[in-house]
PDB file of C-alpha atoms in Angstrom:
ATOM      1  CA  MET A 957       0.043   0.082  -0.158  1.00 63.00           C
ATOM      2  CA  LEU A 958       3.006   2.134   0.819  1.00 71.00           C
ATOM      3  CA  VAL A 959       4.328   1.827  -2.679  1.00 74.00           C
ATOM      4  CA  VAL A 960       0.739   2.762  -4.267  1.00 72.00           C
ATOM      5  CA  ASN A 961       0.804   5.720  -2.652  1.00 79.00           C
ATOM      6  CA  GLN A 962       4.719   7.135  -3.454  1.00 86.00           C
ATOM      7  CA  VAL A 963       3.499   6.118  -7.146  1.00 85.00           C
ATOM      8  CA  GLY A 964       0.047   8.491  -6.724  1.00 81.00           C
ATOM      9  CA  ARG A 965       1.623  11.150  -4.975  1.00 84.00           C
ATOM     10  CA  LEU A 966       4.460  10.876  -8.215  1.00 86.00           C
ATOM     11  CA  SER A 967       1.254  11.284 -10.118  1.00 86.00           C
ATOM     12  CA  ASP A 968       0.338  14.997  -9.615  1.00 84.00           C
ATOM     13  CA  ARG A 969       4.081  15.360 -10.040  1.00 87.00           C
ATOM     14  CA  LEU A 970       5.075  13.535 -13.348  1.00 89.00           C
ATOM     15  CA  GLY A 971       1.175  13.945 -13.936  1.00 89.00           C
ATOM     16  CA  ARG A 972      -1.124  11.266 -14.432  1.00 92.00           C
ATOM     17  CA  LYS A 973      -1.010  10.331 -18.216  1.00 93.00           C
ATOM     18  CA  ASN A 974       3.238   9.805 -17.860  1.00 93.00           C
ATOM     19  CA  LEU A 975       2.713   7.231 -15.327  1.00 94.00           C
ATOM     20  CA  LEU A 976      -0.587   5.414 -16.893  1.00 95.00           C
ATOM     21  CA  MET A 977       1.115   4.972 -20.197  1.00 96.00           C
ATOM     22  CA  ALA A 978       4.139   3.589 -18.068  1.00 95.00           C
ATOM     23  CA  GLY A 979       2.117   1.054 -16.899  1.00 96.00           C
ATOM     24  CA  MET A 980       0.542   0.115 -19.935  1.00 97.00           C
ATOM     25  CA  LEU A 981       4.412   0.566 -22.423  1.00 97.00           C
ATOM     26  CA  GLY A 982       4.972  -1.818 -19.093  1.00 97.00           C
ATOM     27  CA  PHE A 983       2.350  -4.504 -19.994  1.00 97.00           C
ATOM     28  CA  LEU A 984       2.391  -4.728 -23.352  1.00 97.00           C
ATOM     29  CA  VAL A 985       6.517  -5.465 -23.739  1.00 97.00           C
ATOM     30  CA  LEU A 986       7.157  -7.072 -20.541  1.00 97.00           C
ATOM     31  CA  SER A 987       4.043  -9.504 -20.017  1.00 97.00           C
ATOM     32  CA  VAL A 988       5.571 -12.482 -22.595  1.00 97.00           C
ATOM     33  CA  PRO A 989       9.587 -12.387 -21.207  1.00 97.00           C
ATOM     34  CA  ALA A 990       7.246 -12.046 -17.694  1.00 97.00           C
ATOM     35  CA  PHE A 991       5.061 -14.704 -18.082  1.00 95.00           C
ATOM     36  CA  LEU A 992       8.794 -17.345 -19.466  1.00 96.00           C
ATOM     37  CA  LEU A 993      10.270 -15.944 -16.896  1.00 96.00           C
ATOM     38  CA  VAL A 994       7.948 -17.373 -14.413  1.00 94.00           C
ATOM     39  CA  GLY A 995       7.020 -20.234 -15.946  1.00 92.00           C
ATOM     40  CA  GLN A 996      10.651 -21.693 -15.157  1.00 94.00           C
ATOM     41  CA  GLY A 997       8.954 -22.320 -11.806  1.00 89.00           C
ATOM     42  CA  SER A 998      12.115 -22.093  -9.587  1.00 94.00           C
ATOM     43  CA  LEU A 999      11.011 -19.058  -7.063  1.00 95.00           C
ATOM     44  CA  VAL A1000      14.358 -17.079  -7.680  1.00 96.00           C
ATOM     45  CA  ALA A1001      12.674 -16.846 -11.804  1.00 96.00           C
ATOM     46  CA  VAL A1002       9.188 -16.262 -10.857  1.00 96.00           C
ATOM     47  CA  ALA A1003      10.201 -13.400  -8.379  1.00 96.00           C
ATOM     48  CA  ARG A1004      12.067 -11.840 -11.606  1.00 96.00           C
ATOM     49  CA  GLY A1005       8.916 -12.914 -13.367  1.00 95.00           C
ATOM     50  CA  MET A1006       6.176 -11.183 -11.243  1.00 96.00           C
ATOM     51  CA  LEU A1007       7.967  -7.950 -10.112  1.00 96.00           C
ATOM     52  CA  PRO A1008       8.131  -6.164 -13.164  1.00 95.00           C
ATOM     53  CA  LEU A1009       4.524  -7.043 -13.671  1.00 96.00           C
ATOM     54  CA  GLY A1010       3.903  -5.739 -10.701  1.00 95.00           C
ATOM     55  CA  LEU A1011       5.414  -2.785 -11.480  1.00 94.00           C
ATOM     56  CA  SER A1012       3.292  -1.932 -14.190  1.00 95.00           C
ATOM     57  CA  LEU A1013       0.986  -2.747 -12.060  1.00 94.00           C
ATOM     58  CA  VAL A1014       1.171  -0.615  -8.991  1.00 94.00           C
ATOM     59  CA  CYS A1015       1.554   2.477 -11.710  1.00 93.00           C
ATOM     60  CA  LEU A1016      -1.340   1.920 -12.722  1.00 93.00           C
ATOM     61  CA  LEU A1017      -3.250   1.192  -9.237  1.00 91.00           C
ATOM     62  CA  GLY A1018      -1.535   3.934  -7.847  1.00 90.00           C
ATOM     63  CA  THR A1019      -3.163   6.175 -10.567  1.00 92.00           C
ATOM     64  CA  MET A1020      -6.408   5.389 -11.160  1.00 90.00           C
ATOM     65  CA  SER A1021      -8.352   6.742  -8.161  1.00 86.00           C
ATOM     66  CA  ALA A1022      -7.168  10.104  -9.529  1.00 87.00           C
ATOM     67  CA  ALA A1023      -7.257   9.964 -13.162  1.00 89.00           C
ATOM     68  CA  LEU A1024     -10.980   8.179 -13.446  1.00 89.00           C
ATOM     69  CA  PRO A1025     -12.934  11.091 -11.185  1.00 87.00           C
ATOM     70  CA  ALA A1026     -11.287  13.709 -13.852  1.00 86.00           C
ATOM     71  CA  LEU A1027     -12.395  11.749 -17.162  1.00 87.00           C
ATOM     72  CA  PHE A1028     -16.395  13.010 -16.009  1.00 86.00           C
ATOM     73  CA  PRO A1029     -18.449  16.241 -15.161  1.00 84.00           C
ATOM     74  CA  THR A1030     -19.700  17.040 -11.865  1.00 83.00           C
ATOM     75  CA  GLN A1031     -22.761  16.021 -12.192  1.00 85.00           C
ATOM     76  CA  VAL A1032     -22.764  12.874 -13.544  1.00 88.00           C
ATOM     77  CA  ARG A1033     -18.680  11.749 -12.064  1.00 87.00           C
ATOM     78  CA  TYR A1034     -19.669   8.610  -9.858  1.00 88.00           C
ATOM     79  CA  GLY A1035     -22.922   7.441 -11.274  1.00 92.00           C
ATOM     80  CA  ALA A1036     -21.157   7.461 -14.357  1.00 91.00           C
ATOM     81  CA  LEU A1037     -17.822   6.177 -13.088  1.00 91.00           C
ATOM     82  CA  SER A1038     -19.375   3.669 -11.231  1.00 93.00           C
ATOM     83  CA  VAL A1039     -21.221   1.987 -13.700  1.00 94.00           C
ATOM     84  CA  GLY A1040     -18.152   2.288 -16.114  1.00 90.00           C
ATOM     85  CA  TYR A1041     -15.622   0.914 -13.726  1.00 90.00           C
ATOM     86  CA  ASN A1042     -18.123  -1.598 -12.276  1.00 93.00           C
ATOM     87  CA  LEU A1043     -19.465  -3.105 -15.762  1.00 93.00           C
ATOM     88  CA  SER A1044     -16.083  -3.274 -17.436  1.00 91.00           C
ATOM     89  CA  THR A1045     -14.755  -5.095 -14.417  1.00 91.00           C
ATOM     90  CA  SER A1046     -17.031  -7.535 -14.740  1.00 92.00           C
ATOM     91  CA  LEU A1047     -17.233  -7.941 -18.135  1.00 92.00           C
ATOM     92  CA  PHE A1048     -13.650  -8.641 -18.500  1.00 90.00           C
ATOM     93  CA  GLY A1049     -12.081  -9.384 -15.202  1.00 89.00           C
ATOM     94  CA  GLY A1050     -15.213 -11.480 -14.154  1.00 90.00           C
ATOM     95  CA  THR A1051     -14.922 -13.694 -17.835  1.00 93.00           C
ATOM     96  CA  THR A1052     -11.062 -13.625 -17.882  1.00 94.00           C
ATOM     97  CA  PRO A1053     -10.266 -16.209 -16.171  1.00 94.00           C
ATOM     98  CA  LEU A1054     -12.875 -18.895 -18.306  1.00 95.00           C
ATOM     99  CA  VAL A1055     -11.493 -17.482 -21.891  1.00 94.00           C
ATOM    100  CA  ILE A1056      -7.848 -17.623 -21.122  1.00 95.00           C
ATOM    101  CA  THR A1057      -8.173 -21.613 -19.772  1.00 95.00           C
ATOM    102  CA  ALA A1058     -10.960 -22.256 -22.647  1.00 96.00           C
ATOM    103  CA  LEU A1059      -7.558 -20.999 -24.928  1.00 94.00           C
ATOM    104  CA  ILE A1060      -4.892 -22.041 -23.616  1.00 95.00           C
ATOM    105  CA  SER A1061      -6.893 -25.573 -24.330  1.00 96.00           C
ATOM    106  CA  ALA A1062      -7.868 -24.741 -27.868  1.00 95.00           C
ATOM    107  CA  THR A1063      -3.867 -23.870 -28.829  1.00 94.00           C
ATOM    108  CA  GLY A1064      -2.020 -25.578 -25.851  1.00 93.00           C
ATOM    109  CA  SER A1065      -0.084 -22.306 -25.520  1.00 92.00           C
ATOM    110  CA  GLU A1066       0.908 -21.490 -21.943  1.00 91.00           C
ATOM    111  CA  LEU A1067       2.284 -17.518 -23.295  1.00 94.00           C
ATOM    112  CA  LEU A1068      -2.286 -16.890 -23.476  1.00 94.00           C
ATOM    113  CA  PRO A1069      -2.405 -15.039 -20.572  1.00 93.00           C
ATOM    114  CA  ALA A1070       0.907 -12.613 -21.934  1.00 95.00           C
ATOM    115  CA  PHE A1071      -0.888 -12.644 -24.965  1.00 96.00           C
ATOM    116  CA  TYR A1072      -3.715 -11.510 -23.744  1.00 95.00           C
ATOM    117  CA  SER A1073      -2.182  -8.855 -21.182  1.00 95.00           C
ATOM    118  CA  MET A1074      -0.254  -7.492 -24.147  1.00 97.00           C
ATOM    119  CA  ALA A1075      -3.662  -6.737 -26.335  1.00 96.00           C
ATOM    120  CA  ALA A1076      -5.232  -5.160 -23.233  1.00 95.00           C
ATOM    121  CA  ALA A1077      -2.157  -3.058 -22.630  1.00 97.00           C
ATOM    122  CA  LEU A1078      -2.659  -1.781 -26.509  1.00 97.00           C
ATOM    123  CA  VAL A1079      -6.808  -1.183 -25.425  1.00 96.00           C
ATOM    124  CA  GLY A1080      -5.479   0.588 -22.672  1.00 95.00           C
ATOM    125  CA  THR A1081      -2.576   2.643 -24.324  1.00 97.00           C
ATOM    126  CA  VAL A1082      -4.986   3.950 -26.619  1.00 97.00           C
ATOM    127  CA  ALA A1083      -7.125   4.802 -24.159  1.00 94.00           C
ATOM    128  CA  VAL A1084      -4.875   6.385 -21.809  1.00 95.00           C
ATOM    129  CA  ALA A1085      -3.811   8.075 -25.231  1.00 95.00           C
ATOM    130  CA  CYS A1086      -7.026   9.976 -25.719  1.00 94.00           C
ATOM    131  CA  MET A1087      -7.683  11.262 -22.676  1.00 92.00           C
ATOM    132  CA  LYS A1088      -6.268  14.457 -21.360  1.00 88.00           C
ATOM    133  CA  GLU A1089      -4.369  15.252 -18.528  1.00 89.00           C
ATOM    134  CA  THR A1090      -5.892  16.329 -15.030  1.00 83.00           C
ATOM    135  CA  ALA A1091      -2.538  16.647 -12.500  1.00 82.00           C
ATOM    136  CA  GLY A1092      -2.935  19.721 -11.200  1.00 78.00           C
ATOM    137  CA  LYS A1093      -6.005  21.365 -12.855  1.00 77.00           C
ATOM    138  CA  PRO A1094      -9.588  21.269 -10.894  1.00 73.00           C
ATOM    139  CA  LEU A1095     -12.039  18.701 -12.001  1.00 72.00           C
ATOM    140  CA  ALA A1096     -14.905  19.412 -14.585  1.00 68.00           C
ATOM    141  CA  GLY A1097     -17.514  21.136 -12.856  1.00 68.00           C
ATOM    142  CA  SER A1098     -15.945  21.550 -10.022  1.00 69.00           C
ATOM    143  CA  PRO A1099     -16.398  25.146  -8.038  1.00 68.00           C
ATOM    144  CA  PRO A1100     -12.765  26.607  -7.257  1.00 65.00           C
ATOM    145  CA  SER A1101     -10.584  26.099  -4.865  1.00 70.00           C
ATOM    146  CA  VAL A1102      -9.299  29.260  -3.371  1.00 70.00           C
ATOM    147  CA  ALA A1103      -6.224  29.951  -0.322  1.00 72.00           C
ATOM    148  CA  THR A1104      -7.291  32.620   1.619  1.00 80.00           C
ATOM    149  CA  PRO A1105      -9.839  34.875   2.386  1.00 83.00           C
ATOM    150  CA  GLN A1106      -9.137  37.496   0.205  1.00 86.00           C
ATOM    151  CA  GLU A1107      -9.218  35.016  -2.444  1.00 81.00           C
ATOM    152  CA  ALA A1108     -12.302  34.095  -1.826  1.00 78.00           C
ATOM    153  CA  ALA A1109     -13.775  37.678  -2.039  1.00 81.00           C
ATOM    154  CA  ASP A1110     -11.544  38.867  -5.082  1.00 83.00           C
ATOM    155  CA  LEU A1111     -13.237  35.246  -6.747  1.00 77.00           C
ATOM    156  CA  VAL A1112     -16.761  36.775  -5.303  1.00 77.00           C
ATOM    157  CA  GLU A1113     -16.334  39.911  -6.617  1.00 80.00           C
ATOM    158  CA  SER A1114     -15.534  38.784 -10.053  1.00 78.00           C
ATOM    159  CA  GLN A1115     -17.726  36.537 -10.644  1.00 73.00           C
ATOM    160  CA  ALA A1116     -20.457  38.629  -8.988  1.00 63.00           C
ATOM    161  CA  PRO A1117     -23.108  40.065 -12.143  1.00 67.00           C
ATOM    162  CA  ALA A1118     -23.030  43.383 -13.163  1.00 61.00           C
ATOM    163  CA  PRO A1119     -25.493  45.915 -12.154  1.00 63.00           C
ATOM    164  CA  ARG A1120     -28.048  46.388 -14.678  1.00 67.00           C
ATOM    165  CA  PHE A1121     -29.257  50.073 -14.994  1.00 62.00           C
TER     166      PHE A1121
END
């Protein structure tokens, strides 16, 4: 959990898109080598294979909690996020073990989970490339925040409608 928090802080500084893209590219490039290492079976090989995948996953997990809500305007944020996230998690996360097991049975290739991860990473890479950077920016539709009472007064004054005569 500590690593995920540090990645979240890093995403505030470097940008959410950068870390999301790093995680996606990590899965895209490192899945096959990682699965080959895991397939060797020794404890050291399994650890060396899981480490790059784990680091790629941490880049995604540490950033998503800030990046996903920022994709939606305030009026629909929680509904759109909950429906989109839970529907995609159910469709893909819930069916992945069945699909991968069927594909391994049909093809006999033990590397199919790596290819499946790579395909998902490719889709994610396109999605991340199309999203807007949200780090350091207010959420769409959120009221502005202020640091001092004077800043609040200045903001109210600048937003006040001009008097009508």
